[in-house]
Amino acid sequence: MLRALLLGLVMLAAAGPARAAGDVDTCRNSTAEPVARLAACESVIADDKITGPSRAAAFWFRGDSLMKKRDYDGAIAAFTASHEIAPQNINVINARGIAYSYKGDDERALADYDLCLQLRPTYGSAYNNRGLIFMRRGELQRALDEFDLAVKHIFNDQSRYLHHYNRGRLQGLMKRYDASLADFDEAQKVNPDGPQVPAYRCITYTGMGRFDDALVDCNAALAKSPNNVYALTSRGNANLGKGNLDAALNDYEQVLKINPNYVRAYVGRGQLFEKRRNLAAARADYRSAANAVAARREDIDTTLARAVAKERLEALLGTAAPAGKALPSTPQPAGPRKVALIVGNGAYQNVAPLDNPPRDAKLIASTFRELGFATVTLAPDLTRDKFFATLHEFGVEAEKADWAVVYYAGHGMEIGGVNYLIPVDARLKADSDAETQAVALEQVIAAVAGARKLRLVMLDACRDNPFEKTMQRTIALKLVNRGFSNIEPEAGFMVVYAAKHGETALDGDSVNSPFATVLARVIKEPKIEVRKLFDIVRDDVWKATNRTQQPFTYGSLPGREDFYFVAGK
């Protein structure tokens, strides 16, 4: 028995080094299956006896794996650990710079790229990555200088392809079209099937007015990736330039079905509506683009499109129809023209339904009608596409009004610093799905932005996240499981949460939620100014829920004017 035990210990001792050596080999094998390779690298990191280049390589691969999950903080920590072991490894420093850049910390990214060039002045990747940052910032000449150095210090076919198509893309933005085409040709010699060249060259051809060539390139890019919103929007722009308005509209609307928050498609469609003299629809699209959530690392095309949206919106604001037009046939009360959109989402298809929101929406809609609102749109159980269409239509209506009010009851949550309202058909299998399946609060705010005086959004949506147990975490961004996060709307807007940020709103024990019940009662009382009204709502909900739910108001209204739902006699 003792002999067998000793033999087993000897075998384990012998297997330990062999297993460690196998982990090192697998971790450093670039052709190994990624999951097995990561497991091997984690084993190397866990073994304090393994030091030097093998340990540095393990931390590097951990960082690379975390980058793919968009866990930029984790990736930076891993790359830093690798750098501390191998401080002269410029590939690790460059990788950390890329992680900083994706996180939105361009200054630290530039510092890492500078360190790479101190260690190796001919390191083309660092020049290329510095150029990308300057291009995103709009510092185009500075970016061109960096790309020129990147091309000068090409070290393999992959870098030749990358550096030439990046410089070609930039030269197209600078309207140096012949140079742009020459760069794309060089890139295509190295990789004839690379998808980036036709996708970016399409934009250069569009800028040159060579719309047929642009369409050929965009179609080539789309043949490889039919749902590529970048190429679809670019094809829409080429069709718009050529005068194929129906084809352009089809492209833009296809993009917005895939990603209803895509800025470039809203701008393209807005320009199309301008050509058709549908200026109200154009303004609504420009508002959607201008108010869309900005990524921490926004590409230059989106930045330029957002700037166009703001410029065109400002230019068109003077062309809005007078408030006296397009009024309903029923007599209107004296005073400001008020419009409201009331949404109650309860019939969720992929999580348990909510009983109260549809009833709450009916209660608030009935209350607003009693208060003499010119139009009250009751929109129950909105799917994603219907939600965006309804907001777009209401945005057009809001332009004709002095007051624009949105009330929403249903599920809502924060993911990665963005507050989302959840349509009834959302699946949200992964947290990143919110970007394309949910409605960002900014789009709701954009819908009321056209009103001349009062712009108010009320959210009775601060419930627990019903997708929490099944939602896959794919991005390393804060996911709030209880309610919304706090916001800071621009001056002139007021946003009211039924529960303070990070807290949960209650459905209550009656047919309506505590917030809807109190709001419907207090809002009818005469001579209560809006700001004080929501203070009273807060106090009454706080009392009705035994100090468990506290509504909260964000933003500010114009200070020189008072606003009353019921002015009194």
XYZ file of C-alpha atoms in Angstrom:
569
model
C 0.000 0.000 0.000
C 2.752 2.434 1.004
C 4.743 1.461 -2.075
C 1.762 2.200 -4.331
C 1.261 5.590 -2.691
C 4.902 6.530 -3.145
C 4.768 5.427 -6.775
C 1.714 7.630 -7.321
C 3.461 10.657 -5.821
C 6.479 10.072 -8.045
C 4.239 9.895 -11.115
C 2.465 13.130 -10.123
C 5.777 14.876 -9.586
C 6.932 13.760 -12.994
C 3.660 14.776 -14.612
C 3.758 18.295 -13.102
C 6.714 19.607 -15.135
C 5.485 17.780 -18.220
C 2.029 19.360 -17.892
C 3.569 22.790 -17.303
C 5.762 22.410 -20.378
C 2.712 21.388 -22.376
C 0.810 24.455 -21.169
C 3.709 26.714 -22.164
C 3.860 25.161 -25.636
C 0.090 25.460 -26.147
C 0.006 29.025 -24.793
C 2.716 30.146 -27.214
C 1.246 28.265 -30.196
C -0.499 30.830 -32.410
C -2.326 28.071 -34.311
C -3.806 26.459 -31.178
C -7.576 26.468 -30.656
C -8.335 29.764 -28.811
C -10.224 28.291 -25.846
C -7.562 25.628 -25.238
C -4.834 28.223 -25.719
C -6.370 30.603 -23.199
C -6.777 27.776 -20.662
C -3.120 26.892 -21.127
C -2.066 30.529 -20.702
C -4.126 30.845 -17.525
C -2.369 27.741 -16.199
C 0.984 29.344 -16.983
C -0.037 32.534 -15.161
C -1.201 30.502 -12.143
C 2.157 28.718 -11.929
C 4.547 31.093 -10.143
C 7.487 28.887 -11.117
C 7.086 29.851 -14.781
C 8.852 33.163 -15.431
C 10.388 35.150 -18.265
C 9.137 35.214 -21.871
C 6.692 32.326 -21.379
C 4.905 34.171 -18.572
C 4.925 37.427 -20.532
C 3.394 35.630 -23.523
C 0.644 34.187 -21.300
C -0.339 37.638 -20.029
C -0.274 38.970 -23.600
C -2.691 36.287 -24.805
C -4.958 36.911 -21.820
C -5.034 40.584 -22.812
C -5.754 39.716 -26.441
C -8.643 37.454 -25.376
C -10.088 40.172 -23.136
C -9.873 42.671 -26.006
C -12.181 40.433 -28.033
C -14.700 40.630 -25.172
C -14.321 44.417 -25.058
C -12.980 44.133 -21.512
C -10.504 46.936 -22.074
C -9.609 47.473 -18.409
C -8.836 43.782 -18.016
C -6.839 43.777 -21.241
C -4.816 46.808 -20.127
C -4.019 45.107 -16.816
C -2.885 41.941 -18.629
C -0.749 43.840 -21.143
C 0.790 45.848 -18.304
C 1.730 42.625 -16.487
C 3.309 41.340 -19.689
C 5.156 44.627 -20.205
C 6.582 44.522 -16.670
C 8.098 41.125 -17.435
C 9.300 42.036 -20.949
C 9.639 45.856 -21.063
C 11.311 45.870 -24.476
C 8.502 44.002 -26.260
C 6.981 46.686 -28.482
C 4.146 44.424 -29.645
C 2.814 44.294 -26.076
C 3.125 48.071 -25.664
C 1.356 48.590 -28.983
C -1.436 46.196 -27.947
C -1.921 48.120 -24.711
C -2.109 51.349 -26.702
C -4.864 49.847 -28.841
C -6.760 48.840 -25.682
C -6.458 52.389 -24.332
C -7.666 53.738 -27.660
C -10.720 51.459 -27.717
C -11.468 52.516 -24.153
C -11.489 56.142 -25.324
C -8.265 57.118 -23.540
C -6.379 58.477 -26.530
C -3.713 60.254 -24.496
C -2.509 57.040 -22.849
C -2.755 55.288 -26.201
C -0.527 57.917 -27.805
C 1.924 57.609 -24.916
C 2.226 53.869 -25.593
C 2.696 54.412 -29.325
C 5.367 57.011 -28.564
C 7.125 54.520 -26.300
C 7.101 51.968 -29.113
C 8.792 54.462 -31.423
C 11.394 55.349 -28.808
C 12.317 51.674 -28.671
C 12.086 51.189 -32.448
C 11.745 54.312 -34.623
C 10.915 52.168 -37.683
C 7.890 50.454 -36.084
C 5.196 51.156 -38.686
C 2.240 49.927 -36.631
C 2.702 52.701 -34.068
C 2.674 55.357 -36.808
C -0.471 53.777 -38.272
C -2.240 53.723 -34.907
C -1.303 57.316 -34.151
C -2.729 58.230 -37.544
C -6.025 56.565 -36.718
C -6.382 58.659 -33.552
C -5.615 61.911 -35.364
C -8.042 60.970 -38.147
C -10.839 60.362 -35.616
C -10.086 63.746 -34.066
C -10.365 65.437 -37.439
C -6.658 66.377 -37.497
C -6.367 65.161 -41.064
C -2.973 66.587 -42.075
C -1.408 65.296 -38.885
C -2.957 61.890 -39.571
C -1.583 61.941 -43.120
C 1.933 62.594 -41.824
C 1.631 59.525 -39.582
C 0.250 57.312 -42.354
C 3.074 58.425 -44.650
C 5.568 57.169 -42.045
C 3.577 53.962 -41.599
C 3.766 53.292 -45.337
C 7.492 54.132 -45.321
C 8.088 51.517 -42.612
C 6.014 48.639 -43.961
C 7.417 45.336 -42.678
C 5.123 42.638 -44.118
C 2.176 42.143 -46.470
C -0.364 42.568 -43.683
C 1.027 45.966 -42.740
C 1.274 46.940 -46.426
C -2.432 46.239 -46.865
C -3.457 47.950 -43.617
C -1.331 51.075 -43.952
C -2.212 51.694 -47.600
C -5.966 51.333 -47.172
C -5.954 53.547 -44.084
C -4.046 56.231 -45.945
C -6.345 55.766 -48.950
C -9.373 56.263 -46.745
C -7.898 59.443 -45.265
C -6.904 60.867 -48.646
C -10.481 60.376 -49.816
C -11.712 62.433 -46.839
C -9.178 65.113 -47.793
C -10.500 65.067 -51.379
C -7.102 63.891 -52.671
C -8.932 61.401 -54.802
C -6.180 60.263 -57.192
C -3.831 59.589 -54.288
C -6.629 57.775 -52.501
C -7.252 55.468 -55.461
C -3.519 54.802 -55.797
C -3.350 53.681 -52.164
C -6.339 51.406 -52.566
C -4.712 49.866 -55.639
C -1.550 49.130 -53.644
C -3.566 47.528 -50.860
C -5.540 45.433 -53.312
C -2.361 44.078 -54.911
C -1.479 42.511 -51.572
C -4.962 41.237 -50.723
C -7.322 41.223 -53.727
C -10.167 39.788 -51.648
C -9.847 42.130 -48.658
C -13.251 43.660 -47.841
C -11.949 47.020 -46.584
C -10.765 48.350 -49.943
C -14.117 48.229 -51.800
C -15.981 49.449 -48.692
C -13.793 52.553 -48.345
C -13.115 53.126 -52.056
C -16.891 53.328 -52.553
C -16.809 56.541 -50.495
C -13.931 57.962 -52.538
C -15.785 57.281 -55.797
C -18.933 58.882 -54.359
C -16.933 61.994 -53.439
C -15.612 62.109 -57.026
C -19.111 61.839 -58.480
C -18.258 58.456 -60.014
C -21.435 56.907 -58.695
C -21.494 53.821 -60.917
C -17.972 52.869 -59.789
C -19.009 53.527 -56.192
C -21.979 51.186 -56.544
C -19.767 48.444 -57.974
C -17.459 48.674 -54.960
C -20.231 48.865 -52.383
C -21.951 45.886 -53.971
C -18.676 43.966 -53.849
C -18.334 44.701 -50.138
C -21.957 43.726 -49.520
C -21.553 40.458 -51.429
C -19.149 39.385 -48.677
C -21.140 40.898 -45.805
C -24.789 41.577 -46.779
C -25.740 43.189 -43.454
C -22.734 45.481 -43.188
C -24.383 48.755 -42.149
C -21.317 50.782 -43.142
C -21.353 49.516 -46.742
C -25.153 49.653 -46.972
C -25.151 53.303 -45.904
C -22.340 54.098 -48.326
C -24.327 52.480 -51.127
C -27.314 54.564 -50.079
C -25.148 57.692 -50.330
C -23.983 56.660 -53.811
C -27.577 56.068 -54.908
C -28.549 59.421 -53.416
C -25.770 61.154 -55.342
C -26.846 59.464 -58.557
C -30.473 60.475 -58.015
C -31.769 56.957 -57.339
C -33.846 58.156 -54.398
C -35.997 55.064 -54.036
C -32.927 52.797 -54.008
C -31.191 55.104 -51.525
C -34.223 55.127 -49.228
C -34.353 51.336 -49.339
C -30.685 51.154 -48.295
C -31.084 53.590 -45.410
C -34.190 51.865 -44.105
C -32.504 48.472 -44.358
C -29.658 49.839 -42.220
C -32.046 51.234 -39.624
C -33.809 47.874 -39.388
C -30.458 46.284 -38.557
C -29.253 49.058 -36.261
C -31.871 51.700 -35.461
C -29.245 53.887 -33.774
C -26.924 54.229 -36.804
C -26.054 57.902 -37.264
C -24.897 57.847 -40.897
C -28.160 56.294 -42.101
C -30.255 58.950 -40.362
C -28.170 61.688 -41.962
C -28.397 60.127 -45.419
C -32.150 59.698 -45.118
C -32.462 63.245 -43.808
C -30.666 64.540 -46.912
C -32.974 62.451 -49.071
C -36.030 63.919 -47.360
C -34.611 67.376 -48.019
C -34.392 66.565 -51.728
C -38.035 65.526 -51.610
C -38.907 68.719 -49.698
C -40.183 66.733 -46.727
C -38.462 69.074 -44.315
C -40.252 67.935 -41.173
C -39.085 64.356 -41.750
C -35.586 65.617 -42.540
C -35.443 67.544 -39.260
C -36.653 64.476 -37.341
C -33.861 62.360 -38.847
C -31.236 65.003 -38.166
C -32.393 65.164 -34.535
C -32.103 61.393 -34.261
C -28.557 61.572 -35.631
C -27.515 64.541 -33.514
C -28.855 62.951 -30.308
C -27.740 59.363 -30.928
C -25.487 57.915 -28.249
C -21.858 58.748 -28.994
C -19.429 55.841 -28.766
C -16.343 56.286 -26.644
C -14.312 55.673 -29.796
C -16.362 57.139 -32.614
C -15.077 56.703 -36.159
C -14.432 59.719 -38.363
C -17.362 58.972 -40.699
C -19.840 59.030 -37.808
C -18.279 62.187 -36.374
C -18.577 63.949 -39.745
C -22.148 62.707 -40.221
C -23.168 63.932 -36.771
C -21.680 67.355 -37.608
C -23.708 67.446 -40.847
C -26.854 66.580 -38.892
C -26.350 69.442 -36.452
C -25.525 71.887 -39.253
C -28.534 70.938 -41.386
C -30.873 70.898 -38.384
C -29.828 74.424 -37.457
C -30.301 75.538 -41.065
C -33.756 73.986 -41.309
C -35.150 75.120 -37.978
C -36.387 78.352 -39.544
C -38.429 76.383 -42.091
C -40.714 74.582 -39.585
C -44.427 74.898 -40.256
C -46.210 77.476 -38.086
C -47.969 76.033 -35.077
C -51.335 77.090 -36.418
C -51.181 74.624 -39.309
C -52.100 70.921 -39.281
C -54.294 71.296 -36.198
C -57.072 68.772 -35.530
C -60.577 69.800 -36.534
C -61.807 69.814 -32.914
C -61.718 73.182 -31.099
C -58.499 73.826 -29.208
C -58.224 75.512 -25.818
C -56.465 78.818 -25.490
C -52.847 78.714 -24.404
C -49.875 76.642 -25.441
C -50.384 73.773 -27.880
C -49.560 70.522 -26.085
C -48.929 67.059 -27.546
C -48.200 63.795 -25.770
C -46.994 60.301 -26.593
C -47.977 57.619 -24.080
C -46.295 54.194 -24.331
C -47.226 51.207 -22.173
C -45.199 48.052 -22.819
C -46.511 45.010 -20.981
C -46.954 42.134 -23.444
C -43.297 41.076 -23.471
C -42.719 38.108 -25.736
C -39.505 36.684 -24.285
C -39.825 37.434 -20.557
C -42.748 37.488 -18.159
C -45.362 40.097 -19.150
C -46.085 43.159 -17.036
C -49.700 43.793 -16.096
C -49.586 47.433 -15.005
C -47.857 49.371 -17.834
C -50.743 49.113 -20.348
C -53.200 50.174 -17.633
C -50.878 52.973 -16.494
C -50.579 54.212 -20.069
C -54.370 54.304 -20.481
C -54.738 56.211 -17.212
C -52.146 58.851 -18.167
C -53.498 59.165 -21.724
C -57.018 59.717 -20.391
C -55.688 62.289 -17.927
C -53.873 64.251 -20.634
C -56.988 64.270 -22.799
C -58.939 65.701 -19.872
C -56.268 68.384 -19.548
C -56.919 69.545 -23.114
C -53.827 68.296 -24.930
C -54.173 68.895 -28.673
C -53.138 65.337 -29.491
C -52.555 62.335 -27.234
C -51.062 59.286 -28.941
C -51.583 56.076 -26.953
C -49.105 53.432 -28.170
C -49.340 50.126 -26.276
C -46.944 47.172 -26.592
C -44.471 48.559 -29.105
C -42.040 46.300 -30.937
C -38.627 47.725 -31.735
C -39.492 48.831 -35.272
C -42.841 50.273 -34.220
C -41.191 52.064 -31.281
C -38.718 53.894 -33.523
C -41.395 54.680 -36.117
C -43.677 56.065 -33.402
C -40.899 58.262 -32.008
C -40.123 59.530 -35.504
C -43.782 60.419 -36.136
C -44.099 62.088 -32.747
C -40.937 64.108 -33.411
C -42.649 65.603 -36.459
C -45.755 66.348 -34.361
C -43.677 67.922 -31.593
C -42.391 70.567 -33.999
C -45.916 71.958 -34.252
C -46.334 72.258 -30.500
C -45.285 74.389 -27.576
C -45.233 71.388 -25.213
C -44.112 67.856 -26.066
C -44.473 65.169 -23.394
C -43.573 61.463 -23.473
C -44.685 59.034 -20.775
C -43.264 55.490 -20.893
C -44.189 52.516 -18.705
C -42.465 49.168 -19.159
C -39.040 47.633 -18.779
C -35.930 49.799 -18.870
C -32.299 49.303 -17.899
C -28.808 50.724 -18.153
C -26.040 48.941 -20.015
C -22.591 50.453 -20.261
C -23.679 53.945 -19.268
C -26.602 54.026 -21.743
C -30.227 53.974 -20.583
C -32.489 51.809 -22.739
C -36.255 51.362 -23.004
C -37.114 47.767 -23.884
C -39.521 46.948 -26.751
C -41.832 43.977 -26.284
C -40.035 41.828 -28.891
C -36.521 42.275 -27.435
C -34.588 39.060 -26.816
C -31.382 40.486 -25.333
C -29.514 37.189 -25.305
C -26.357 39.244 -24.796
C -25.826 42.661 -23.240
C -24.479 44.044 -26.515
C -27.838 43.257 -28.191
C -29.280 46.355 -26.511
C -27.480 48.496 -29.102
C -29.716 47.103 -31.869
C -32.782 45.716 -30.053
C -33.596 48.480 -27.557
C -34.361 52.206 -27.665
C -31.780 54.542 -26.169
C -33.246 57.252 -23.942
C -31.489 59.837 -26.120
C -33.812 58.922 -28.996
C -36.835 59.644 -26.789
C -35.344 62.975 -25.790
C -34.756 63.729 -29.484
C -38.461 63.117 -30.172
C -39.523 65.965 -27.851
C -36.694 68.294 -28.882
C -38.675 70.107 -31.573
C -41.210 71.604 -29.154
C -40.856 75.322 -28.633
C -41.161 75.539 -24.845
C -41.686 72.493 -22.594
C -39.859 69.234 -23.383
C -40.708 66.563 -20.818
C -40.010 62.798 -20.610
C -41.449 60.653 -17.795
C -40.188 57.095 -17.269
C -42.167 54.695 -15.097
C -39.705 51.999 -16.089
C -37.241 51.514 -13.271
C -37.949 47.806 -12.753
C -35.578 44.908 -12.170
C -33.778 43.608 -15.263
C -35.865 40.586 -16.370
C -33.089 39.351 -18.672
C -30.441 39.219 -15.940
C -30.380 35.440 -15.437
C -30.100 34.573 -19.130
C -28.243 37.567 -20.563
C -24.713 36.747 -21.665
C -22.071 39.245 -20.585
C -20.023 40.027 -23.686
C -18.848 43.529 -22.884
C -17.021 44.671 -19.779
C -19.292 47.618 -19.112
C -21.452 48.245 -16.087
C -24.814 46.520 -16.295
C -27.382 47.910 -13.907
C -29.848 45.277 -12.750
C -32.043 47.781 -10.929
C -33.426 50.729 -12.860
C -31.660 53.462 -14.792
C -28.494 55.446 -14.241
C -28.530 59.183 -13.620
C -28.429 61.508 -16.621
C -27.666 65.142 -17.388
C -30.000 66.331 -20.168
C -29.310 69.598 -21.938
C -30.892 72.812 -20.698
C -34.524 73.082 -21.718
C -35.345 69.409 -21.063
C -36.811 67.694 -18.014
C -36.603 63.932 -17.467
C -38.512 62.369 -14.564
C -37.779 58.866 -13.271
C -40.437 57.040 -11.281
C -37.596 55.892 -9.018
C -34.218 57.459 -8.339
C -31.332 56.186 -10.484
C -30.222 52.694 -9.496
C -33.454 52.016 -7.607
C -36.558 50.024 -8.505
C -40.036 51.357 -9.219
C -42.911 49.342 -7.784
C -45.962 48.052 -9.644
C -47.931 48.364 -6.423
C -50.901 46.363 -5.186
C -53.583 48.179 -7.166
C -54.419 48.312 -10.858
C -51.908 51.126 -11.402
C -48.353 51.799 -10.295
C -47.789 54.220 -7.393
C -46.145 56.739 -9.726
C -48.978 56.669 -12.301
C -51.626 56.849 -9.569
C -50.091 59.898 -7.895
C -49.210 61.617 -11.183
C -52.759 61.262 -12.552
C -54.161 62.836 -9.380
C -51.685 65.664 -8.743
C -51.387 66.777 -12.365
C -55.058 67.799 -12.387
C -54.673 70.199 -9.484
C -54.779 73.842 -10.644
C -52.027 76.411 -10.356
C -49.156 74.009 -9.596
C -46.065 74.912 -11.588
C -44.406 71.897 -13.267
C -41.237 71.979 -11.192
C -43.198 72.052 -7.942
C -45.661 69.490 -9.296
C -42.974 66.824 -9.565
C -41.730 67.683 -6.081
C -45.229 66.906 -4.828
C -45.350 63.699 -6.883
C -42.034 62.665 -5.350
C -43.258 63.297 -1.798
C -46.590 61.530 -2.328
C -45.036 58.444 -3.962
C -42.426 58.312 -1.187
C -45.250 58.322 1.368
C -47.518 55.891 -0.526
C -44.701 53.316 -0.816
C -43.638 53.576 2.823
C -40.421 55.340 1.840
C -39.321 52.619 -0.584
C -39.696 54.483 -3.902
C -38.493 58.015 -4.550
C -39.087 59.637 -7.962
C -36.334 61.921 -9.197
C -36.165 64.790 -11.678
C -33.235 65.602 -13.947
C -32.593 68.583 -16.195
C -33.994 72.085 -16.136
C -36.674 74.097 -17.901
C -36.361 77.726 -19.056
C -36.140 79.842 -15.928
C -38.065 82.925 -17.083
C -41.334 81.106 -17.735
C -43.707 79.070 -15.555
C -45.456 75.976 -16.871
C -48.855 74.725 -15.673
C -50.796 71.624 -16.698
C -53.852 73.348 -15.199
C -53.443 77.098 -14.986
C -56.533 77.762 -12.898
C -58.820 80.765 -13.051
